[in-house]
RNA sequence: GGGCGAUUAGCUCAGUUGGUUAGAGCAUCCGCUUUACACGCGGGAGGUCACAGGUUCGAGUCCUGUAUCGCCCACCA
């Protein structure tokens, strides 16, 4: 193999698929300590994540990319630390979403689900699931997700269905599930109840309708009432006023007549009524408004349902029966106008409840549903968050959790859908007994009759997804997986499904397993477009991750979503950022090519290991610092910052400086070259390990090449710790770099190299300013004072990095005479002269040096002020000393600048 | 109405134990086929860190208030 065999540009497209298939075939995605294996050791603590199961109907979007990248990063990190890491994948049957999809498909053929009947519809949905359900999991693989696919689950598969039944029956037996008529949010389009969370409110222009509620006694008196939904007049059973409202007190207890219908209903007093709003009198429709429902219960009002499941007026609506709700609104209002009952209509902004899925207007309706008595579960959930048994990251979201738990309403778990877990309840047609059972009963335990009919409702999707962390591990069976891997470690998800999912898992987990389902909740933000706008199809700003990965590679996209993110905060994503990170992947690739080339060209047989050069020591010290920082940042879930640090180190330190310095060392040949190649390998190896959780593909590919090249060469360092085969088999299971204690030499080497960098930069700067062509080697004279020894050892590196002709490079402690015809500058108390005959414009030099002196003087003044203040007494001695040293250096520099400027007089 | 977040370079954003002259990517300007990389290299310009107070020797970072934007929850007919 030679460098030239590796393409100049990293080819991710051929690499990614091959690497993923290889990882999977080698079994690297399986936990290293597995109850299924004979050498299983139950005492080793595993790291476990249950994937937030995407909808089986789903197509990959950036949200998926973000959470999968983050979870994969956590899993890969732990795996590389030697922790048995299990990531359980799977998909959710997503009741409403999937049913809608299939219905839409059928609609194209002109078929309604009712035409097929329940069984056939279910059969076709399964068919559809088998056909397309694999799409999303394939796309998840594409991102590089190192899930244990042999443990993949689906919320409707056999084991999970068993878990759902167990959960339902237990709650029922405990008296925590009840069935009854309640006011629910009804979706007329989907013809099912939906939960409060599935309703979204939108501000829309509407009208406030004012009309007369005539007294029934024929006196001609009336109470003015305002409503936004006139059609609900058909269901009115009272008019309410505030008990202390002087305008209406006299009517309380009397009867008024429902417009058009002519029913007589009472006027009641209730302090719920806001005297200042509208007319101060409120019509009460207990059947179609949650507040009215509550008032109705307080006052024992009859309840009239006047809409059917499709939101058409039913038989209680008299002449309006059969009309759509909005049609009825128009017609009724027109009729009332004709009857002289209308006062006025005002424009009014409504807060319209709409279905999150279908988008149609939700109608509050009373219907018989199944509910979970949630208060005891919520209380338990609150306790584990309060005690810290479950930690929320970022911490500020704990407030959100509490707030919701404290105001929680009973959970409506029944849905009138055909796709989902059918509620395990049977009704005996003979004796009307209700049977709740873990297994399908055949006869009624009470009367022995065999005419049993199962409840037609299915369970809310979130009822089953709430069981996910343990149902996927085998619960309710005490399986080896459940025993070993539960509770899981981290639940990573978006903050938008805290209520839907996270809290339900906590509540159900505590209830059914007696344990928290996970110890940490890590919440990520949402991905927005490059201007911070929410991505939506209507705005047309949706970025599809698949073509992005096709064009720029998976690693680039992963790195972008990981590094752009800070926990709990939304991030903006643009293709520009992905592009920049694709360049980073390419930078890695080319650094790899260089190192491999260096290995190949280095002499084969080492004689003596030479001392490390300053550059060798410096880059190693820098690397150790990065490793320590990354370790600390990972512990604090600061993945983005960790990635940035590695990026900066790799590009800014390793590639820009160390590789350049190494070129000189390599050119020396012999032992120096041999060991420099090994040093390059060592640093690159550590960098690849650090980066692997972020950009798994390019790092794995490169690491393999690097390892082989180092082995073949017999390098002093080969990127693999020994295992029984002699080598770590793959980067994915290689050890993550461990932080080491800070050693004394690090600070000194770092400072020395920083000195070199500063002087090199000053020279480069001068060169650019004087328009010296980069290729031209120039003479230089440096008076380095007490820094001479440091620079002396770095002569070669120095000359190379600054473009100095080594034959015309004078380094001295001090000069007897300032070189003539030279461009001069002073840095860190050192004088630098570049004899550039013909380029020296005395006047320009004086101006430049004067400006330099002004800058330095400003710094000196600042430091003088600072050190003259109480800072000197109060700040830690170390900090003060640092500033004092700085002042001395600046003063020294100023003196030298002054000397230089005088030489131009 | 209650809660939360954001406000840092032209744009998008980092900056979590308070401590150099506040950083990155993109954009921009100048110069470079320097034998890993032009998906690159070197150099530059660009910021009163929203505003007003406060704590501190020291504040982008901590506290209080204000403004603007955004999100969540609750919702008055």
CSV table of C-alpha atoms in Angstrom, one decimal, chain A residues 53-61 64 91-103 125 128-129 132-137 139 154 357 419:
chain,number,residue,atom,x,y,z
A,53,UNK,CA,-39.3,4.1,18.6
A,54,UNK,CA,-40.0,6.0,15.4
A,55,UNK,CA,-43.4,5.6,13.8
A,56,UNK,CA,-43.4,2.5,11.7
A,57,UNK,CA,-44.8,4.6,8.9
A,58,UNK,CA,-42.1,7.2,9.3
A,59,UNK,CA,-39.6,8.5,6.8
A,60,UNK,CA,-36.3,9.7,8.0
A,61,UNK,CA,-36.1,13.4,8.9
A,64,UNK,CA,-34.3,11.3,13.7
A,91,UNK,CA,-40.6,0.9,15.9
A,92,UNK,CA,-44.0,2.1,17.2
A,93,UNK,CA,-47.3,1.1,15.6
A,94,UNK,CA,-48.4,4.7,15.9
A,95,UNK,CA,-52.2,4.1,15.9
A,96,UNK,CA,-53.6,7.2,14.4
A,97,UNK,CA,-50.7,8.0,12.1
A,98,UNK,CA,-50.6,4.6,10.6
A,99,UNK,CA,-54.3,4.2,10.3
A,100,UNK,CA,-54.5,7.5,8.5
A,101,UNK,CA,-51.8,6.5,6.1
A,102,UNK,CA,-53.5,3.2,5.2
A,103,UNK,CA,-56.8,4.9,4.9
A,125,UNK,CA,-52.5,-2.6,7.6
A,128,UNK,CA,-48.6,-2.5,4.6
A,129,UNK,CA,-46.4,-2.6,7.7
A,132,UNK,CA,-42.9,-0.5,4.3
A,133,UNK,CA,-42.1,-0.9,8.0
A,134,UNK,CA,-38.5,-1.8,7.3
A,135,UNK,CA,-37.8,1.5,5.5
A,136,UNK,CA,-37.3,3.6,8.6
A,137,UNK,CA,-35.0,1.0,10.2
A,139,UNK,CA,-32.6,4.6,7.1
A,154,UNK,CA,-42.3,-3.5,17.5
A,357,UNK,CA,-53.1,14.8,13.3
A,419,UNK,CA,-55.1,-0.2,14.5
